[in-house]
PDB file of C-alpha atoms in Angstrom:
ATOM      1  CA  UNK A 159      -5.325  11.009  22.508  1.00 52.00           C
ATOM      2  CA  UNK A 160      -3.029  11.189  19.495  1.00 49.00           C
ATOM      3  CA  UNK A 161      -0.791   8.245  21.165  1.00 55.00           C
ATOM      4  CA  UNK A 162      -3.509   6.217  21.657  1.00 56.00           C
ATOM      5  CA  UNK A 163      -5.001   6.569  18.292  1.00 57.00           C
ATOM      6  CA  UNK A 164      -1.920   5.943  16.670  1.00 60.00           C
ATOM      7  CA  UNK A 165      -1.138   2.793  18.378  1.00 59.00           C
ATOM      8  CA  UNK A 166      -4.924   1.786  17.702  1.00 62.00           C
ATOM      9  CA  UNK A 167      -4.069   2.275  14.529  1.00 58.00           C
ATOM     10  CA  UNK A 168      -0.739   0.218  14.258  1.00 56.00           C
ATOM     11  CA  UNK A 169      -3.279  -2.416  15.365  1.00 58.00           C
ATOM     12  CA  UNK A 170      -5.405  -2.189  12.978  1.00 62.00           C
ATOM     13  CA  UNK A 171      -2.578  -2.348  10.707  1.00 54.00           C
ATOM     14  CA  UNK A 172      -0.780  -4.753  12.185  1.00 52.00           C
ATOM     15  CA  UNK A 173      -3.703  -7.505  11.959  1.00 52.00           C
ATOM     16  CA  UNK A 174      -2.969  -6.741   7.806  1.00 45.00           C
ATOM     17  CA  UNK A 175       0.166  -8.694   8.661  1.00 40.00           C
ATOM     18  CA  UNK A 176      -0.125 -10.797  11.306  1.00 45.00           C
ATOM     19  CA  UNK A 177      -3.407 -13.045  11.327  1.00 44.00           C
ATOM     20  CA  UNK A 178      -3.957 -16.523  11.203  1.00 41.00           C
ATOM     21  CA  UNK A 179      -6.619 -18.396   9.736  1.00 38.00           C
ATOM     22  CA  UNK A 180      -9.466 -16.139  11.405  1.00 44.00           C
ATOM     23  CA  UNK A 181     -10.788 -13.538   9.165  1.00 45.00           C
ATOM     24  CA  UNK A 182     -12.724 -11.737  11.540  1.00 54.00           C
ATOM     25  CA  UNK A 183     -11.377 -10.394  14.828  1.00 73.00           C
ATOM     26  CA  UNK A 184     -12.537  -7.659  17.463  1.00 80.00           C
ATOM     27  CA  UNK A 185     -10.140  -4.471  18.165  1.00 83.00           C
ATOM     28  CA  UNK A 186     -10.856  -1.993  21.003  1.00 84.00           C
ATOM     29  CA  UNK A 187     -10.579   1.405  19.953  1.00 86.00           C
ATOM     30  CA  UNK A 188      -9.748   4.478  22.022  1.00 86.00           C
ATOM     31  CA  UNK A 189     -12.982   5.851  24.256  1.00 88.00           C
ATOM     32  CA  UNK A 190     -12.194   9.800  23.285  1.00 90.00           C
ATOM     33  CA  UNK A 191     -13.119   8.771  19.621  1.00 91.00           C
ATOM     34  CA  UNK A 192     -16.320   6.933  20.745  1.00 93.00           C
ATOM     35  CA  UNK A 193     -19.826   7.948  19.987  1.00 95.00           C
ATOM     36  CA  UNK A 194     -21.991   5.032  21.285  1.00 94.00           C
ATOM     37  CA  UNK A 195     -24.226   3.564  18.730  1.00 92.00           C
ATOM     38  CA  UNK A 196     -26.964   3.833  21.424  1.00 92.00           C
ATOM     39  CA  UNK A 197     -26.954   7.450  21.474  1.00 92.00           C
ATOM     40  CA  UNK A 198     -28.632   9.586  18.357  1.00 94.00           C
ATOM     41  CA  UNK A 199     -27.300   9.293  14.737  1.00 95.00           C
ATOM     42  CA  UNK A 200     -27.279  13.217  15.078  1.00 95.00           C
ATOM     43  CA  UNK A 201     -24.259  13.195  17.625  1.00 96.00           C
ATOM     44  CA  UNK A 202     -21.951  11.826  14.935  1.00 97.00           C
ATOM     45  CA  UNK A 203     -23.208  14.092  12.639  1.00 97.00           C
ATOM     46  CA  UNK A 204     -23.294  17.406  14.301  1.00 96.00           C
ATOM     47  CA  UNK A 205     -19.245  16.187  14.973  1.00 96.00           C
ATOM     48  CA  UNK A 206     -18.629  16.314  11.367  1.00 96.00           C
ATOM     49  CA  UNK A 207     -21.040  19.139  10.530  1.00 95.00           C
ATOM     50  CA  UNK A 208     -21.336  21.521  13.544  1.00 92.00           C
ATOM     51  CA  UNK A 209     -23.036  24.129  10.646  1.00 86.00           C
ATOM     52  CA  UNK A 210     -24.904  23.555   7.973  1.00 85.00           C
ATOM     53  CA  UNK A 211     -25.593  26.928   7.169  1.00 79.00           C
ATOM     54  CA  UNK A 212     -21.963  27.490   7.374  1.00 70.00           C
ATOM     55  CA  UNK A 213     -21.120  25.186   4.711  1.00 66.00           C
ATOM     56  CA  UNK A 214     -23.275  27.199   2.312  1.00 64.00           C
ATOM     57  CA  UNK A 215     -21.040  30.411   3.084  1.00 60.00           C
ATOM     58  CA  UNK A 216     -17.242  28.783   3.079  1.00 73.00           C
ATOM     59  CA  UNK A 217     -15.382  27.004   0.283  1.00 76.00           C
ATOM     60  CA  UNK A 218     -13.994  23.987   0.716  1.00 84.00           C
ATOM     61  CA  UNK A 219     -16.264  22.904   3.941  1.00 89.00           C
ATOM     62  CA  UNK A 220     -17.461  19.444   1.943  1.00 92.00           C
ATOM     63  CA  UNK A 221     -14.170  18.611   0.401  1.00 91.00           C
ATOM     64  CA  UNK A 222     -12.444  18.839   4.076  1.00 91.00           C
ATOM     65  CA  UNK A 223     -14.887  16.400   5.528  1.00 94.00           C
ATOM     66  CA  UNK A 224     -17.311  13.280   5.388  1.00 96.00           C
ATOM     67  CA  UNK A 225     -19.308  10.410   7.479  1.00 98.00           C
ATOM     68  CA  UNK A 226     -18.430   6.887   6.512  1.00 97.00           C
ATOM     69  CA  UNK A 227     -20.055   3.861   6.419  1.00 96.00           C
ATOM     70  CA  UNK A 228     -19.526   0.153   5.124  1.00 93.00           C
ATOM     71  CA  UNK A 229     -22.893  -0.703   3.563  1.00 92.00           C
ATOM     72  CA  UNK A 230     -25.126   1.200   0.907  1.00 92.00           C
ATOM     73  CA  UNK A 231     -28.213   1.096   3.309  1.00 93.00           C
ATOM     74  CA  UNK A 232     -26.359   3.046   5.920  1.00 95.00           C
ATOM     75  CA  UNK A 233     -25.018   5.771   4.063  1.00 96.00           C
ATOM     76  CA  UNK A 234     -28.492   6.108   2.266  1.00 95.00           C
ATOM     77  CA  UNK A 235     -30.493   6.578   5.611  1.00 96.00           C
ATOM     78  CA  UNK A 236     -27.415   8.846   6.952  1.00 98.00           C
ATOM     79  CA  UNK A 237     -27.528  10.709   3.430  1.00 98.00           C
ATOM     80  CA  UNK A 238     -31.253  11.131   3.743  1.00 97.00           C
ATOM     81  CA  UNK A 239     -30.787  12.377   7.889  1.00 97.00           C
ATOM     82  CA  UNK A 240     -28.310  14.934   6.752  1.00 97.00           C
ATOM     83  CA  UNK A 241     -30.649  16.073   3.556  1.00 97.00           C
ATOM     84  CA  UNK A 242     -33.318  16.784   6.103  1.00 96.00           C
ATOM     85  CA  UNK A 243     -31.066  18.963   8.214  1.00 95.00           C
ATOM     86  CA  UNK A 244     -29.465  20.836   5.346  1.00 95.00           C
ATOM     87  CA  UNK A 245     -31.310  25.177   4.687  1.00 94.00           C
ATOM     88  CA  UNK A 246     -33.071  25.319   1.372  1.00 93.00           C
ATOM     89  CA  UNK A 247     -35.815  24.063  -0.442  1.00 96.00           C
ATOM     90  CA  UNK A 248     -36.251  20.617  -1.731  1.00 98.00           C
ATOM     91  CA  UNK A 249     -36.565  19.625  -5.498  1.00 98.00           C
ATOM     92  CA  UNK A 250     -37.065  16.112  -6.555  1.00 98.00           C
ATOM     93  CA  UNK A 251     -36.311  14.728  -9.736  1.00 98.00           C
ATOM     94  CA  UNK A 252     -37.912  11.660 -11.170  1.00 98.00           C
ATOM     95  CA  UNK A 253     -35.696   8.955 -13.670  1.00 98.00           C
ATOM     96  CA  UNK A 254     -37.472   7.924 -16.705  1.00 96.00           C
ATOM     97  CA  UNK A 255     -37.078   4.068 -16.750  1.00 95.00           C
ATOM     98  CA  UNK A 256     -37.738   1.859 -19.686  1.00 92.00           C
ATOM     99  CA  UNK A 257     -36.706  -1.460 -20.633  1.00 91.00           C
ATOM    100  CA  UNK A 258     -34.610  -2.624 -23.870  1.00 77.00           C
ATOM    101  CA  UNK A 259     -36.885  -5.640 -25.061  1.00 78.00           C
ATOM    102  CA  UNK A 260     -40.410  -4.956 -26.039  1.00 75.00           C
ATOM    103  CA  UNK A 261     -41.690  -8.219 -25.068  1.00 75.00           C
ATOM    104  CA  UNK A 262     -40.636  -7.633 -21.273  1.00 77.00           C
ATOM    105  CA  UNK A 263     -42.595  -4.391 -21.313  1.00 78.00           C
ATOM    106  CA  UNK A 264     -45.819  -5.422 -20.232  1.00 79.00           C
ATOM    107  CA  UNK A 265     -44.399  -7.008 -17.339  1.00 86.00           C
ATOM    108  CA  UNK A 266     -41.995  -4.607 -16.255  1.00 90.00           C
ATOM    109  CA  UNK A 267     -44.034  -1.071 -16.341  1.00 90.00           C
ATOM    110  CA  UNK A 268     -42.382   1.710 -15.037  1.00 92.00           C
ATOM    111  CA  UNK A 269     -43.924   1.838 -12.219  1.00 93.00           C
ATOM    112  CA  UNK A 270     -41.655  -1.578 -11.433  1.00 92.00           C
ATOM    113  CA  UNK A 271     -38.747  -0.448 -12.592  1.00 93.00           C
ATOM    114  CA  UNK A 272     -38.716   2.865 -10.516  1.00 95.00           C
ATOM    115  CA  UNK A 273     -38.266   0.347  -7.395  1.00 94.00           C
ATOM    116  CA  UNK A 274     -35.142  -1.258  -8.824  1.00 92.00           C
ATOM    117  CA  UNK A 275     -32.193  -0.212  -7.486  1.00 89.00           C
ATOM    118  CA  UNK A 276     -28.789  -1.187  -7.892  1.00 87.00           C
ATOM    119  CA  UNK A 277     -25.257  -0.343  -6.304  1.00 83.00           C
ATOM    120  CA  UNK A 278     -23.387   3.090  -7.532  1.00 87.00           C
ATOM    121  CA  UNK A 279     -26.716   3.559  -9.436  1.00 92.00           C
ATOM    122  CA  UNK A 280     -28.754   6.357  -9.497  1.00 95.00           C
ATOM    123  CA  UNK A 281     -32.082   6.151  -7.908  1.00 95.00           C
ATOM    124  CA  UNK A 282     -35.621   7.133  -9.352  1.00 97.00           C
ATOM    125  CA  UNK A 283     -36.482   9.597  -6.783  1.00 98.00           C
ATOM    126  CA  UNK A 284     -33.330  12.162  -6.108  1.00 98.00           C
ATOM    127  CA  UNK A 285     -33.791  14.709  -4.001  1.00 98.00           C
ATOM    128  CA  UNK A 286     -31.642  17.489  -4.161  1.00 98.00           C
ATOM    129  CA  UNK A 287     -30.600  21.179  -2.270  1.00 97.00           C
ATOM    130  CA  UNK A 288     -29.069  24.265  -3.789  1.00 96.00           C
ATOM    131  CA  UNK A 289     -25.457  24.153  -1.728  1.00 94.00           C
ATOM    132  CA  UNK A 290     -25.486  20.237  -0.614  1.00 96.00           C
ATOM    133  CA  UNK A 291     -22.778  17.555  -1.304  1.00 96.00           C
ATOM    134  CA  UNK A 292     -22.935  14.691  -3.991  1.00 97.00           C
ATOM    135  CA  UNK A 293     -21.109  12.176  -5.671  1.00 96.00           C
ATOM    136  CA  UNK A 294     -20.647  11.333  -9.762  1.00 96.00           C
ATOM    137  CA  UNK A 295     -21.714   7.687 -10.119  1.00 95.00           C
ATOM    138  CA  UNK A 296     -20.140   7.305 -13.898  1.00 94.00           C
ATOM    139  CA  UNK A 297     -17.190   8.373 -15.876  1.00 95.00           C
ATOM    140  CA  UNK A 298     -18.119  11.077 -17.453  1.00 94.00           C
ATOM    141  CA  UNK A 299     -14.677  13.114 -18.861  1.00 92.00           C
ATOM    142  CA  UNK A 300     -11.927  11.637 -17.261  1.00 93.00           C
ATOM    143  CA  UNK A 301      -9.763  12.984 -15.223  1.00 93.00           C
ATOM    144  CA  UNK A 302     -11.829  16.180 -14.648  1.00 94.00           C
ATOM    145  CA  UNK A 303     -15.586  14.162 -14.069  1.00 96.00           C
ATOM    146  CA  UNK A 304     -14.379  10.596 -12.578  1.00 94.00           C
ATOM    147  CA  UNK A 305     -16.956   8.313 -10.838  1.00 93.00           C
ATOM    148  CA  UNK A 306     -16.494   9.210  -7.228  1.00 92.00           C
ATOM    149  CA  UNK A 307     -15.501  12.896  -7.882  1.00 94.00           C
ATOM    150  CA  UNK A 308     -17.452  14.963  -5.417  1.00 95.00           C
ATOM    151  CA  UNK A 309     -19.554  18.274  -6.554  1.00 97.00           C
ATOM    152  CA  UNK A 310     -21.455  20.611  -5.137  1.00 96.00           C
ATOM    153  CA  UNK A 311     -24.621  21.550  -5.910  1.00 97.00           C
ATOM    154  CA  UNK A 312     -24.918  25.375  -7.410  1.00 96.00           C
ATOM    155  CA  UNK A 313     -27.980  25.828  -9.353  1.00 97.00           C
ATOM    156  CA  UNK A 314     -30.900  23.261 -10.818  1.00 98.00           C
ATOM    157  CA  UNK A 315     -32.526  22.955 -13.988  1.00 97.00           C
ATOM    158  CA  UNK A 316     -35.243  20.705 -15.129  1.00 96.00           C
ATOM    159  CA  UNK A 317     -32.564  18.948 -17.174  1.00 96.00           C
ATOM    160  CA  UNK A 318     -29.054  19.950 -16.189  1.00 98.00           C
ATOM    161  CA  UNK A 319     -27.541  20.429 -12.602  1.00 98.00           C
ATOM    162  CA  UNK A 320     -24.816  23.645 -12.283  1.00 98.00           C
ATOM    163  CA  UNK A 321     -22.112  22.010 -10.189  1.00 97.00           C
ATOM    164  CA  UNK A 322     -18.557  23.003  -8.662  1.00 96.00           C
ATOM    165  CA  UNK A 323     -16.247  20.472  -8.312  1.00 96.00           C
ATOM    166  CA  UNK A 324     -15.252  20.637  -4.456  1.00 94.00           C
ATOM    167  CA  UNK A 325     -11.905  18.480  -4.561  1.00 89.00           C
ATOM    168  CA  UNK A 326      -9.075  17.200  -5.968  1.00 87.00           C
ATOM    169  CA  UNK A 327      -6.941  18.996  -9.289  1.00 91.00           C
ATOM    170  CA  UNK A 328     -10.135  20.350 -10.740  1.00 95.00           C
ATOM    171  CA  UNK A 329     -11.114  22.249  -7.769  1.00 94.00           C
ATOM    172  CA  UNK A 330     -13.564  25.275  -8.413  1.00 94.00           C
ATOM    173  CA  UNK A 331     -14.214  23.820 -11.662  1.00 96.00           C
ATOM    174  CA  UNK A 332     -18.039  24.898 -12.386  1.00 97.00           C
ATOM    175  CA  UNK A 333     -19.456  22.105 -14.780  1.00 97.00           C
ATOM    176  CA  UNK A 334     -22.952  21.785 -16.139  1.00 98.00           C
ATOM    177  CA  UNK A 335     -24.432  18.052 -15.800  1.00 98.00           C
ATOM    178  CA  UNK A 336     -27.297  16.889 -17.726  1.00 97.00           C
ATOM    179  CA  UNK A 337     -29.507  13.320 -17.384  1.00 98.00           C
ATOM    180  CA  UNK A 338     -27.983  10.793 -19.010  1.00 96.00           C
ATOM    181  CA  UNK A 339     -29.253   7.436 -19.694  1.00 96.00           C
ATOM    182  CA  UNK A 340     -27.466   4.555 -17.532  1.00 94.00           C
ATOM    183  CA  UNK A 341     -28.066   0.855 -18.121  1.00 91.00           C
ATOM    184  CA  UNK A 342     -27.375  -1.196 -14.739  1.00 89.00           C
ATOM    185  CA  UNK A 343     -24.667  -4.056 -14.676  1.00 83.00           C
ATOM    186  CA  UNK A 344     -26.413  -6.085 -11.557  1.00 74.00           C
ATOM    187  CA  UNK A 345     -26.938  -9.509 -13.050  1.00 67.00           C
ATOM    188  CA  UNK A 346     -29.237 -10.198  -9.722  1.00 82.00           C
ATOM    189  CA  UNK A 347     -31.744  -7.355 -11.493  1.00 87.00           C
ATOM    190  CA  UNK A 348     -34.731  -9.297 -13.161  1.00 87.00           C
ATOM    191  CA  UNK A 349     -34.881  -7.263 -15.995  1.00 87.00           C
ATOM    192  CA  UNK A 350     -31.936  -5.023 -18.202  1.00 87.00           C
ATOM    193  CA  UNK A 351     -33.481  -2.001 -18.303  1.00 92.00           C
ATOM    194  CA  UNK A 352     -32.601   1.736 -18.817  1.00 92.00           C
ATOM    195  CA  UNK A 353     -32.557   4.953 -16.482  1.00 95.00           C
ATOM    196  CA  UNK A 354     -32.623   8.472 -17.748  1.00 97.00           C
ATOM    197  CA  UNK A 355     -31.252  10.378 -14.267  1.00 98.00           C
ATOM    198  CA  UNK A 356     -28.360  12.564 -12.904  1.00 98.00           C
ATOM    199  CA  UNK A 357     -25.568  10.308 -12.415  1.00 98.00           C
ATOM    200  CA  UNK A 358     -25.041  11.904  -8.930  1.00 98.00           C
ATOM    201  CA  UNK A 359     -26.228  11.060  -5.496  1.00 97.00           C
ATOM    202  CA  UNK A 360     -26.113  12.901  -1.738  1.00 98.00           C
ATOM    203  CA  UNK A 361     -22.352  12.433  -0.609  1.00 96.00           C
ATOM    204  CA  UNK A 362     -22.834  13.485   3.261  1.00 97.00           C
ATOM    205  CA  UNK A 363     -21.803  10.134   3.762  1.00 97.00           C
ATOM    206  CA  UNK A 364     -19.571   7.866   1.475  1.00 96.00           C
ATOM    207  CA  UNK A 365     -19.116   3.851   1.459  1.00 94.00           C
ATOM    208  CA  UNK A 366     -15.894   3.538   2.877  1.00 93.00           C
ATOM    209  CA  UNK A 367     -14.565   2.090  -0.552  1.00 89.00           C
ATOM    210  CA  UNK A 368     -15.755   5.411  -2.104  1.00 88.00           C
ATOM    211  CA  UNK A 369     -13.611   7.234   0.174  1.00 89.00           C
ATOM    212  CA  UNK A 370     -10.096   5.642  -0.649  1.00 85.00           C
ATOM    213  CA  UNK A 371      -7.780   8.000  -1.585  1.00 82.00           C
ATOM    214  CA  UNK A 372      -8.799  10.957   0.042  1.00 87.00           C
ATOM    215  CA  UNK A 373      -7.605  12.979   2.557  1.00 89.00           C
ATOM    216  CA  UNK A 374      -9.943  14.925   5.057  1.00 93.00           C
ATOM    217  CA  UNK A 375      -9.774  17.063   7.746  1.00 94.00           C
ATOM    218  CA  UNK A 376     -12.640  16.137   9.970  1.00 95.00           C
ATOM    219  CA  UNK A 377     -13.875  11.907  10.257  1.00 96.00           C
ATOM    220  CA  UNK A 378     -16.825  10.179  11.587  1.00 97.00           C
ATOM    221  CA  UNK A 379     -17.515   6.588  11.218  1.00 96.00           C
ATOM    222  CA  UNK A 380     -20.649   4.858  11.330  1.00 96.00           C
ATOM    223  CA  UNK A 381     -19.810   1.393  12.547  1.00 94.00           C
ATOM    224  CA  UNK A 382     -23.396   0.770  13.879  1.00 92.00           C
ATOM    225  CA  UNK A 383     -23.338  -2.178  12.005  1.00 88.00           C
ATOM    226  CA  UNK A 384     -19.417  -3.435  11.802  1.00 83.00           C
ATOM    227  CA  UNK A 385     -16.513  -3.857   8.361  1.00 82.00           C
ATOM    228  CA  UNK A 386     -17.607  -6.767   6.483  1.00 72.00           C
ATOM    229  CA  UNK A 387     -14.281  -7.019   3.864  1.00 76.00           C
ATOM    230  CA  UNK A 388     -10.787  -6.949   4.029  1.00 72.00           C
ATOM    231  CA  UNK A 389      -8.793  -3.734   5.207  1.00 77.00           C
ATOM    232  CA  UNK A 390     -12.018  -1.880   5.432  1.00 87.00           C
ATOM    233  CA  UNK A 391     -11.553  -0.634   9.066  1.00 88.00           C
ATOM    234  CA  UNK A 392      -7.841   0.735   8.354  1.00 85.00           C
ATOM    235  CA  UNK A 393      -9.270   2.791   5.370  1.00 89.00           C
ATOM    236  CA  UNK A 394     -12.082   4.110   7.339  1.00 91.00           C
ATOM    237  CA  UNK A 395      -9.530   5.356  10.501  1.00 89.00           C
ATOM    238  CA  UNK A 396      -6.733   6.540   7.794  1.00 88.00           C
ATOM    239  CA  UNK A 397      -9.040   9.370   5.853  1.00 91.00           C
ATOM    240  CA  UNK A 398      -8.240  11.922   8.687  1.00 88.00           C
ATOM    241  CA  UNK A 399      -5.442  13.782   8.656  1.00 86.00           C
ATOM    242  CA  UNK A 400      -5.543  14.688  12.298  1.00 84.00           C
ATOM    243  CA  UNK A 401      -6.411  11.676  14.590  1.00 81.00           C
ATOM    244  CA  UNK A 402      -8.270  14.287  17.237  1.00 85.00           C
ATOM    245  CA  UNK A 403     -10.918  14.894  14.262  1.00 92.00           C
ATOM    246  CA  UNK A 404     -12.261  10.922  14.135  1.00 93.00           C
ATOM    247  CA  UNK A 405     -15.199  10.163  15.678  1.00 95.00           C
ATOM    248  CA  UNK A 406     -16.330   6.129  15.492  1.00 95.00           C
ATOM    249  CA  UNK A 407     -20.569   5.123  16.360  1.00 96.00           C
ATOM    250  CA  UNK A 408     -20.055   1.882  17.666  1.00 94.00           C
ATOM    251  CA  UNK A 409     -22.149  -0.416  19.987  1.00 93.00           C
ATOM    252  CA  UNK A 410     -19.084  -0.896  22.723  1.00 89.00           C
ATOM    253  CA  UNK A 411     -15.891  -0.336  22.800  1.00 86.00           C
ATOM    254  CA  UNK A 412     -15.033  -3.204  20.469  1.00 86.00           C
ATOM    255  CA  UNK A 413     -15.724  -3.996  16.269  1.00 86.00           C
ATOM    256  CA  UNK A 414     -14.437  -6.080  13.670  1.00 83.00           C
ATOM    257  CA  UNK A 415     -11.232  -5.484  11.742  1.00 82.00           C
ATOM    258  CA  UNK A 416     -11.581  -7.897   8.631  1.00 74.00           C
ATOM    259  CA  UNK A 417      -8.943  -9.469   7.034  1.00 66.00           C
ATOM    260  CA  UNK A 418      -8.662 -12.551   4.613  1.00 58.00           C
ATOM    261  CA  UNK A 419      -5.354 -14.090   4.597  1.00 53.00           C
ATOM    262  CA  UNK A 420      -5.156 -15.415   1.621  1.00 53.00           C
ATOM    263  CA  UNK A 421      -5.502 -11.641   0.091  1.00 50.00           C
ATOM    264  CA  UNK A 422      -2.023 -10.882   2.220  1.00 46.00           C
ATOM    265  CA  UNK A 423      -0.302 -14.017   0.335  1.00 50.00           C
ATOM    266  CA  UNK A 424      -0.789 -13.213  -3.091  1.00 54.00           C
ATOM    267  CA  UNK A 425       2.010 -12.124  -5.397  1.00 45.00           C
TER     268      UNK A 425
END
């Protein structure tokens, strides 16, 4: 298996170098690290996390592992799958939203603006577990509290979260996290307009651009829906540090490795 994920890999790879004008081209990938996308989202998860009540017990258990996906809609729904599954009781906490100009307020009530949403944003409703996995969506005091540092959740307040951060240099750091107010920098948004909200969401699952860099013991890959940029696929298969612990959802055998030429020819 390790042969055959490694040359799957120099594949992958290798189309970095070595494609023409296509951008888009379908590689087969092993069948041992195969979880059909027919079969239930739960198989790939239970792969990554065999025990959720385990996790709560061991350090370390979400910094050694994640499920990755390309878009924002699929982690959110896998996020939300893996919420439901995870012991303990449920707290929700609602943003305060509010827009800059005056004038805009009487057609932008909150009730509006708690259905905007925007990439690496936090949204309105969060729903949050004692013991569960998230993500800092803002610099908050670099290099300790990065965007994309991962925490996990010890204790909630009405106004602050008691976290631990679970990798990296600062590991074991315990950190207290209040709301913070976060302005959106989506031009597509109809409105500017202003959040008060943890700056964290569920990190079961990660975009696969969230999760370059790291290094993890245990992979799965939710390729239900295919790489839509360049290099994306590499990335995804290169997080695990043992090519026995990936496990791919894909419809087939077969997805697309990305790659835009003209990124490979700039100086």
């Amino acid at each position: 298996m390790l042969s055959c994920l490694s040359e799957c890999y120099l594949v992958v790879l290798s189309g970095l170098f070595t494609r023409g004008q296509d951008a888009e081209e379908k590689v087969s990938l092993p069948a041992e690290i195969i979880i059909s996308a027919e079969a239930p989202l739960n198989d790939l998860i239970n792969f990554v996390y065999p025990s959720f009540e385990a996790s709560v017990e061991r350090d370390g258990y979400f910094a050694s592992r994640a499920i990755l996906a390309p878009y924002n809609d699929s982690v959110d729904a896998i996020n939300e799958t893996c919420l439901g599954m995870f012991p303990g009781s449920l707290r929700e906490y609602r943003s305060i939203d509010s827009v800059a100009d005056e004038d805009a307020a009487t057609h932008f009530p909150p009730e509006l603006l708690n259905q905007l949403d925007a990439p690496n944003f936090p949204i309105h409703l969060l729903r949050l577990k004692v013991g569960m996995p998230v993500v800092l969506l803002r610099n908050i005091n670099p290099p300790r509290l990065c965007n994309g540092t991962r925490l996990i959740i010890l204790a909630m307040g009405e106004n602050v979260l008691r976290c631990k951060i679970a990798a990296g240099q600062f590991t074991g750091d315990e950190i207290l996290l209040p709301r913070i107010p976060l302005i959106p920098s989506n031009a597509d948004l109809p409105v500017s307009f202003k959040r008060l909200q943890f700056p964290v969401k569920p990190s079961f699952c990660l975009t696969i651009h969230k999760s370059q860099g790291q290094s993890l013991d245990t992979v799965g890959i939710d390729l239900s829906v295919g790489c839509f940029t360049h290099g994306q696929l590499y990335t995804a298969l290169s997080r695990a540090k043992n090519a026995a612990n990936v496990r791919v959802r894909i419809p087939g055998t077969r997805t697309r490795n990305v790659v835009f030429p003209e990124v490979l020819t700039e100086e």
